[in-house]
C-alpha atoms as a printed R data frame, in Angstrom:
   type eleno elety resid chain resno       x       y       z
1  ATOM     1    CA   MET     A     1 -15.672   1.999 -26.343
2  ATOM     2    CA   ALA     A     2 -16.973  -1.288 -25.569
3  ATOM     3    CA   THR     A     3 -16.460  -1.991 -21.510
4  ATOM     4    CA   ALA     A     4 -14.999  -5.494 -22.661
5  ATOM     5    CA   SER     A     5 -11.996  -4.184 -23.801
6  ATOM     6    CA   LEU     A     6 -11.270  -2.133 -20.874
7  ATOM     7    CA   PRO     A     7  -9.062  -4.238 -18.746
8  ATOM     8    CA   LEU     A     8 -10.379  -5.737 -15.527
9  ATOM     9    CA   ILE     A     9  -8.646  -6.957 -12.062
10 ATOM    10    CA   GLU     A    10 -10.921  -8.757  -9.432
11 ATOM    11    CA   GLY     A    11  -9.354 -10.503  -6.432
12 ATOM    12    CA   HIS     A    12  -9.256 -10.088  -2.557
13 ATOM    13    CA   GLY     A    13 -13.346  -8.601  -2.607
14 ATOM    14    CA   ARG     A    14 -12.381  -5.565  -5.322
15 ATOM    15    CA   LYS     A    15 -12.685  -5.206  -9.501
16 ATOM    16    CA   VAL     A    16 -10.897  -2.099 -10.320
17 ATOM    17    CA   ARG     A    17 -11.867  -1.374 -14.251
18 ATOM    18    CA   VAL     A    18  -9.110   0.821 -15.863
19 ATOM    19    CA   ILE     A    19 -10.960   3.205 -17.411
20 ATOM    20    CA   ALA     A    20  -7.929   5.076 -18.771
21 ATOM    21    CA   GLY     A    21  -4.081   4.959 -17.963
22 ATOM    22    CA   SER     A    22  -2.631   2.158 -15.862
23 ATOM    23    CA   ILE     A    23  -3.044   0.998 -12.568
24 ATOM    24    CA   TYR     A    24  -1.822  -1.861 -10.646
25 ATOM    25    CA   GLY     A    25  -0.178  -3.451 -13.837
26 ATOM    26    CA   ALA     A    26  -3.015  -2.786 -15.951
27 ATOM    27    CA   ALA     A    27  -3.941  -0.196 -18.588
28 ATOM    28    CA   SER     A    28  -6.511   0.921 -20.368
29 ATOM    29    CA   PRO     A    29  -6.530   1.242 -24.843
30 ATOM    30    CA   VAL     A    30  -7.787   5.186 -24.038
31 ATOM    31    CA   LYS     A    31  -5.425   7.536 -25.189
32 ATOM    32    CA   THR     A    32  -4.430  10.252 -23.098
33 ATOM    33    CA   HIS     A    33  -2.359  12.871 -23.219
34 ATOM    34    CA   SER     A    34  -0.721  12.908 -19.616
35 ATOM    35    CA   GLU     A    35  -0.141   9.517 -17.023
36 ATOM    36    CA   LEU     A    36  -3.014   9.229 -15.262
37 ATOM    37    CA   PHE     A    37  -5.607   6.287 -14.496
38 ATOM    38    CA   TYR     A    38  -9.285   6.660 -13.993
39 ATOM    39    CA   ALA     A    39 -10.916   3.588 -12.634
40 ATOM    40    CA   GLU     A    40 -14.627   2.523 -11.222
41 ATOM    41    CA   ILE     A    41 -14.044   0.458  -8.255
42 ATOM    42    CA   LYS     A    42 -16.174  -1.963  -6.375
43 ATOM    43    CA   LEU     A    43 -14.963  -2.974  -2.732
44 ATOM    44    CA   GLU     A    44 -17.425  -6.176  -0.709
45 ATOM    45    CA   ALA     A    45 -17.815  -5.168   2.859
46 ATOM    46    CA   GLY     A    46 -13.663  -5.132   4.866
47 ATOM    47    CA   ALA     A    47 -11.590  -4.661   1.222
48 ATOM    48    CA   LYS     A    48  -8.824  -2.922   1.301
49 ATOM    49    CA   LEU     A    49  -7.358  -0.993  -1.948
50 ATOM    50    CA   PRO     A    50  -3.678   0.935  -1.811
51 ATOM    51    CA   LEU     A    51  -4.005   3.497  -3.779
52 ATOM    52    CA   PRO     A    52  -0.501   4.193  -5.772
53 ATOM    53    CA   MET     A    53   1.749   7.016  -4.854
54 ATOM    54    CA   GLU     A    54   3.795   7.325  -7.747
55 ATOM    55    CA   HIS     A    55   0.375  10.187  -8.863
56 ATOM    56    CA   GLU     A    56   1.157  13.944  -6.656
57 ATOM    57    CA   GLU     A    57  -2.925  14.128  -7.238
58 ATOM    58    CA   ARG     A    58  -5.240  11.719  -6.252
59 ATOM    59    CA   ALA     A    59  -8.999  11.946  -5.646
60 ATOM    60    CA   ILE     A    60 -12.035   9.178  -4.898
61 ATOM    61    CA   TYR     A    61 -15.969   9.892  -5.552
62 ATOM    62    CA   VAL     A    62 -17.743   7.851  -3.695
63 ATOM    63    CA   LEU     A    63 -20.965   6.736  -5.601
64 ATOM    64    CA   GLU     A    64 -23.078   4.504  -2.914
65 ATOM    65    CA   GLY     A    65 -22.432   3.228   0.334
66 ATOM    66    CA   SER     A    66 -19.011   4.174   2.513
67 ATOM    67    CA   ILE     A    67 -15.733   4.087   2.780
68 ATOM    68    CA   GLU     A    68 -13.023   4.409   5.610
69 ATOM    69    CA   ILE     A    69  -9.900   6.189   5.196
70 ATOM    70    CA   ALA     A    70  -7.727   6.644   8.002
71 ATOM    71    CA   GLY     A    71 -10.184   5.790  10.146
72 ATOM    72    CA   GLN     A    72 -12.689   8.178   9.449
73 ATOM    73    CA   ILE     A    73 -15.753   6.932   7.243
74 ATOM    74    CA   HIS     A    74 -17.274   8.339   4.436
75 ATOM    75    CA   GLY     A    75 -20.106   8.533   2.697
76 ATOM    76    CA   ALA     A    76 -21.542   8.575  -0.511
77 ATOM    77    CA   ASN     A    77 -21.116  11.960  -3.459
78 ATOM    78    CA   PRO     A    78 -18.065  13.495  -1.526
79 ATOM    79    CA   LEU     A    79 -14.910  14.200  -3.515
80 ATOM    80    CA   LEU     A    80 -11.900  13.298  -1.463
81 ATOM    81    CA   VAL     A    81  -8.917  14.739  -2.168
82 ATOM    82    CA   PHE     A    82  -5.443  13.138  -0.601
83 ATOM    83    CA   ARG     A    83  -2.456  14.823   0.142
């Protein structure tokens, strides 16, 4: 499947490519067997992006740069699992 066929949400210093499932009102054409979301997210410095609360299990993987969550800064390569 070509990347161009995957939904891209842009604005407010963020780009969200929906790879599978649905998030922020956009749905990927990739078939899944459960309700989930998997997205590539690129944020400009200072941009904010809340994670949807309707999913019980949520995690992010920081590939480059760093991210601040609840006042803590996390660098690249950790898998961060949310409660």
